[in-house]
XYZ file of C-alpha atoms in Angstrom:
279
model
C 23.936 38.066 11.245
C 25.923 34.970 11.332
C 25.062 31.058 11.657
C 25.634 31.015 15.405
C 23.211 34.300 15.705
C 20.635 32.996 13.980
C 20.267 29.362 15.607
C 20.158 31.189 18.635
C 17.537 33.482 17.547
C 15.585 30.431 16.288
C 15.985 28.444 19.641
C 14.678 31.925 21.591
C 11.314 31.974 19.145
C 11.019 28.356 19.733
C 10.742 28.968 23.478
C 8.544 32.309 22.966
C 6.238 29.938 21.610
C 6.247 26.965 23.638
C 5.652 29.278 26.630
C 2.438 30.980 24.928
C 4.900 33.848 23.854
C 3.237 33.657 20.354
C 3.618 37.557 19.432
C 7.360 37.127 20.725
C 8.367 34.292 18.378
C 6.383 35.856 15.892
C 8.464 39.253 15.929
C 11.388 37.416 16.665
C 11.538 34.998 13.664
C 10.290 38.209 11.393
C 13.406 39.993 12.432
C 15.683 36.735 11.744
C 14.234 36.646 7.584
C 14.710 40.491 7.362
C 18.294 39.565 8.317
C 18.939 36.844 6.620
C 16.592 36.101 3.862
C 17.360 32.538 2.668
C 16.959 30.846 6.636
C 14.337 28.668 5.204
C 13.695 27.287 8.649
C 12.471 30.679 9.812
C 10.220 30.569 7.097
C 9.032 27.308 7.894
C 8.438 28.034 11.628
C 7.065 31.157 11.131
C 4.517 29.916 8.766
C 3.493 26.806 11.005
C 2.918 29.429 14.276
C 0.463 31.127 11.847
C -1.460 27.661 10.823
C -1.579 26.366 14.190
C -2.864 30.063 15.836
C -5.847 29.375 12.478
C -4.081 32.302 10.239
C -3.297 29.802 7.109
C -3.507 33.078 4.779
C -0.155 34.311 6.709
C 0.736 31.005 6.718
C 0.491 30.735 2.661
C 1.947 33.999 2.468
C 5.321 33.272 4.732
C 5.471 29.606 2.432
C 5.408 32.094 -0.902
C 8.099 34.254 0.587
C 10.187 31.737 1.484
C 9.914 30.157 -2.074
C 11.037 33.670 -3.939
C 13.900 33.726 -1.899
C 14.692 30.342 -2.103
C 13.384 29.276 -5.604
C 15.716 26.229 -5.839
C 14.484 24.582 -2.532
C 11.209 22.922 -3.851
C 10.186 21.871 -0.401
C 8.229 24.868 0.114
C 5.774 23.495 -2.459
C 5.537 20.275 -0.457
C 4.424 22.939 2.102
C 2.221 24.484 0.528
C 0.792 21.328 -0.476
C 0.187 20.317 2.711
C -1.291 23.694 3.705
C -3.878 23.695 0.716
C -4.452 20.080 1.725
C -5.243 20.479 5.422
C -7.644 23.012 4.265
C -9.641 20.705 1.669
C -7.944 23.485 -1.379
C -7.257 20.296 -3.821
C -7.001 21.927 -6.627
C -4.435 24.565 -4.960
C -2.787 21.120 -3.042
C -3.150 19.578 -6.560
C -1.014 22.053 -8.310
C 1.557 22.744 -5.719
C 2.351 18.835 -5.686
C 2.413 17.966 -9.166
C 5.727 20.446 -9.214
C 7.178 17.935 -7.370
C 5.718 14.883 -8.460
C 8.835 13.865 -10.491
C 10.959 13.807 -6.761
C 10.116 10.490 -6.034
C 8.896 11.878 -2.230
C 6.406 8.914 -0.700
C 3.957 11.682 0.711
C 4.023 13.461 -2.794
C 2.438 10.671 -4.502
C 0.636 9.739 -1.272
C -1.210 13.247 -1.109
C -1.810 13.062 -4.974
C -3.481 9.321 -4.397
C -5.745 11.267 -1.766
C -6.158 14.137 -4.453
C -7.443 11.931 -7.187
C -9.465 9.745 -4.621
C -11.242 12.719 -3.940
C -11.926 13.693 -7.740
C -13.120 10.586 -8.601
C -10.370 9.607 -10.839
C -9.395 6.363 -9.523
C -7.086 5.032 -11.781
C -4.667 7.929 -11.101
C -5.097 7.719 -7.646
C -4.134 3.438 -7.962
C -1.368 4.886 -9.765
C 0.346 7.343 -7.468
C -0.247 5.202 -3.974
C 1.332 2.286 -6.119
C 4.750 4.585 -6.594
C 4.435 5.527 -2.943
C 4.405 1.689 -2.277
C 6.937 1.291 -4.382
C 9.127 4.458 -2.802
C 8.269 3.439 1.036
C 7.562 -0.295 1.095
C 6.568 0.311 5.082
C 3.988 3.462 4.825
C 0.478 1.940 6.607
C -1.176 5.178 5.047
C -0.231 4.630 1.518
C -1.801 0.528 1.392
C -5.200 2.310 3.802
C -6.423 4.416 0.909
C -5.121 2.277 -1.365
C -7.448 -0.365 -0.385
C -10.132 2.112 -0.096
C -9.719 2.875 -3.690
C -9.654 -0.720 -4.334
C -13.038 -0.619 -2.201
C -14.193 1.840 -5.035
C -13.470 0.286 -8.164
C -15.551 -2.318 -6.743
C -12.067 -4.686 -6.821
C -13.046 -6.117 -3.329
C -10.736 -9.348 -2.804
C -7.768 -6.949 -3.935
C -8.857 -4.466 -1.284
C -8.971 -7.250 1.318
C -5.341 -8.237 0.823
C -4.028 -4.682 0.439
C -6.013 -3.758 3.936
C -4.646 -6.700 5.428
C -1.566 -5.429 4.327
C -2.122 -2.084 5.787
C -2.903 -3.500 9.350
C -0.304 -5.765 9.560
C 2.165 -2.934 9.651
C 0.082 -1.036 12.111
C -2.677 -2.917 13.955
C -3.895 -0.141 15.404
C -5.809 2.036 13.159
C -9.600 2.155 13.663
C -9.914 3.182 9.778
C -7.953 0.584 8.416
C -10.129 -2.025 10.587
C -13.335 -0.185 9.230
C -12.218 -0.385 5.717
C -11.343 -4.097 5.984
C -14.997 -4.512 7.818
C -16.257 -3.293 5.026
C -14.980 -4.987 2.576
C -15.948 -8.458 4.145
C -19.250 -7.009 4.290
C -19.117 -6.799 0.629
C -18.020 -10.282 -0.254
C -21.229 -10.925 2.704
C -18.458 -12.721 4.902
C -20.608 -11.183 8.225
C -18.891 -12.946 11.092
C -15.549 -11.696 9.946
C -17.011 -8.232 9.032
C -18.530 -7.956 12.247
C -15.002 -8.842 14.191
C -13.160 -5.821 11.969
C -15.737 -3.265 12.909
C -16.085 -3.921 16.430
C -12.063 -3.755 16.488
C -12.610 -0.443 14.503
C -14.991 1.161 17.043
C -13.001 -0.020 20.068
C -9.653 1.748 18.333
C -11.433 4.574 17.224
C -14.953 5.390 19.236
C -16.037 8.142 17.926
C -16.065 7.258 14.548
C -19.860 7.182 13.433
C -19.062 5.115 10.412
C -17.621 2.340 12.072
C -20.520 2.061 14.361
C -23.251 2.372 12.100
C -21.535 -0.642 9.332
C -21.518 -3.190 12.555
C -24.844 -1.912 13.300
C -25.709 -3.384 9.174
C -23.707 -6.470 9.501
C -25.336 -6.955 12.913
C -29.057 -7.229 11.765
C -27.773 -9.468 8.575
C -26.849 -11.625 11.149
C -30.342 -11.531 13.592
C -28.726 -9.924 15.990
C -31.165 -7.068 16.511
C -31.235 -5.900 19.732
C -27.183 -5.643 19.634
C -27.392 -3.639 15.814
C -30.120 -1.461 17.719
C -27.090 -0.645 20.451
C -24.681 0.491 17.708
C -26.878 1.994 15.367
C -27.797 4.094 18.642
C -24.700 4.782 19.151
C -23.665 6.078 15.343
C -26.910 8.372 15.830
C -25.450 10.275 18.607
C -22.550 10.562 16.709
C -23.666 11.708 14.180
C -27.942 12.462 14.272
C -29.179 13.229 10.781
C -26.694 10.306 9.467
C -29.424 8.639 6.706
C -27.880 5.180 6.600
C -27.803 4.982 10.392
C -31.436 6.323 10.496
C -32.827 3.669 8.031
C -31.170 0.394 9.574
C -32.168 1.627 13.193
C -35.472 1.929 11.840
C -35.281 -1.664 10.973
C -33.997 -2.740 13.706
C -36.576 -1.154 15.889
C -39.384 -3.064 13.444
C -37.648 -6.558 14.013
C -38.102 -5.737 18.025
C -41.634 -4.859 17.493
C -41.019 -1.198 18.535
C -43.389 0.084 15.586
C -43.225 3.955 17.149
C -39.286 4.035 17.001
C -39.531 2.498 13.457
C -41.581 4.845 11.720
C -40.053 7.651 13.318
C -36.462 6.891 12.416
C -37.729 6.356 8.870
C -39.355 9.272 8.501
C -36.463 10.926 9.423
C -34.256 8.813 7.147
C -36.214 9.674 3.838
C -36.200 13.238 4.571
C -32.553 13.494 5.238
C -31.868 11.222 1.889
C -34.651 13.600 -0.080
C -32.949 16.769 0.616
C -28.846 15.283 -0.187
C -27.973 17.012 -3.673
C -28.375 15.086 -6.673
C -25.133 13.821 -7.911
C -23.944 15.068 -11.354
């Protein structure tokens, strides 16, 4: 099968599946790696049908076959990384990526930073988003969980400038407002806390978060009736959300609505009883 023969092949299964053809392109790009083993971008396709159609163990399997027959083309590990990843495997994301590491890729050290961010080991995770800084001066994502690191380590005015960092290069991230909210909330800076969170819940609605921490910075500022609205609001986000439950409760008490307030913090202390005991 020649070069010609095969992009057309690939072009046909593309088709197949952008017209709901999925057993078509599936077939189709099977037949183009039986022919012609080392057409990593069959590999790749092939495997992404199977993620997207919720069959990631075909899609891990395709990604494993593609590295055996092409063993020097380490991009199938960045694959797999993101596979693992996208499924909450760390350690499996871990491993695949720290093959790599050494390939000065921005989302290589950008995945690990999430990695280690989720293991608790902060200092590595500081580490890797710093390289990815370094690698990709311009990546919003990397200086976002950067600063929530930061937000961690309990290094708030460093978070605040890397956040603000973060959102000047793209303004329009709910997160990056929320983490920024946050951190002003730390430093007890309310007013400006209170403008980052309502910009986060107006970019990103339904995040429960977000609505519940300008719910908090609300009643520090007496404003209970409007902390009552968003603390509502986080609830039906999110119902059994303890934090939410607990500072509607209060809320609810400072409006004299005594019912309301015992019942939310009922439900907030058994919701925080029954969370598992940290190691």
């Amino acid at each position: 099968m020649n070069e010609l023969q095969i992009h057309t092949l690939l072009e046909q299964a593309s088709r197949f599946y952008e017209d709901d053809k999925t057993l078509h392109a599936i077939q189709l790009l099977k037949q183009v790696i039986a022919a012609s083993p080392t057409c990593e971008k069959a590999y790749v396709m092939l495997a992404q049908i199977y993620f997207e159609t919720k069959r990631p163990d075909f899609a891990e399997k395709v990604l494993l076959q593609g590295l055996e027959a092409n063993n020097d083309n380490l991009e199938y590990y960045l694959l797999l990384g993101n596979l693992h990843l996208r499924q909450l495997h760390f350690e499996q994301a871990l491993a695949c990526f720290e093959k790599i590491r050494n390939l000065n890729i921005p989302q290589v050290h950008l995945n690990l930073g999430l990695i280690y961010l989720g293991f608790g080991r902060l200092s590595e995770a500081e580490a890797e988003l710093k390289r990815a800084a370094a690698l990709e001066p311009n990546l919003p994502q990397v200086y976002e969980l950067w600063g929530e690191v930061l937000l961690e380590q309990k290094r708030i005015s460093e978070a605040v400038e890397i956040l603000q960092h973060a959102i000047r290069l793209d303004q329009y991230s709910g997160s990056r407002h929320r983490l920024l909210g946050e951190a002003f909330a730390h430093l007890s800076q309310w007013e400006m806390a209170y403008d980052k969170l309502v910009l986060a819940v107006d970019l990103n609605p339904d995040d429960a978060e977000a609505w519940c921490l300008c719910g908090d910075v609300l009643l520090r500022l007496n404003r209970y009736a409007e902390a009552q609205t968003y603390l509502g609001r986080s609830l039906q986000l999110q119902p059994n959300y303890p934090e939410a439950l607990a500072d509607y409760g209060l809320a609810c008490a400072m409006l004299g609505e005594n019912d309301k307030a015992l019942e939310a913090f009922e439900s907030a202390s058994k919701k925080l009883s029954s969370r598992p005991v940290a190691n």
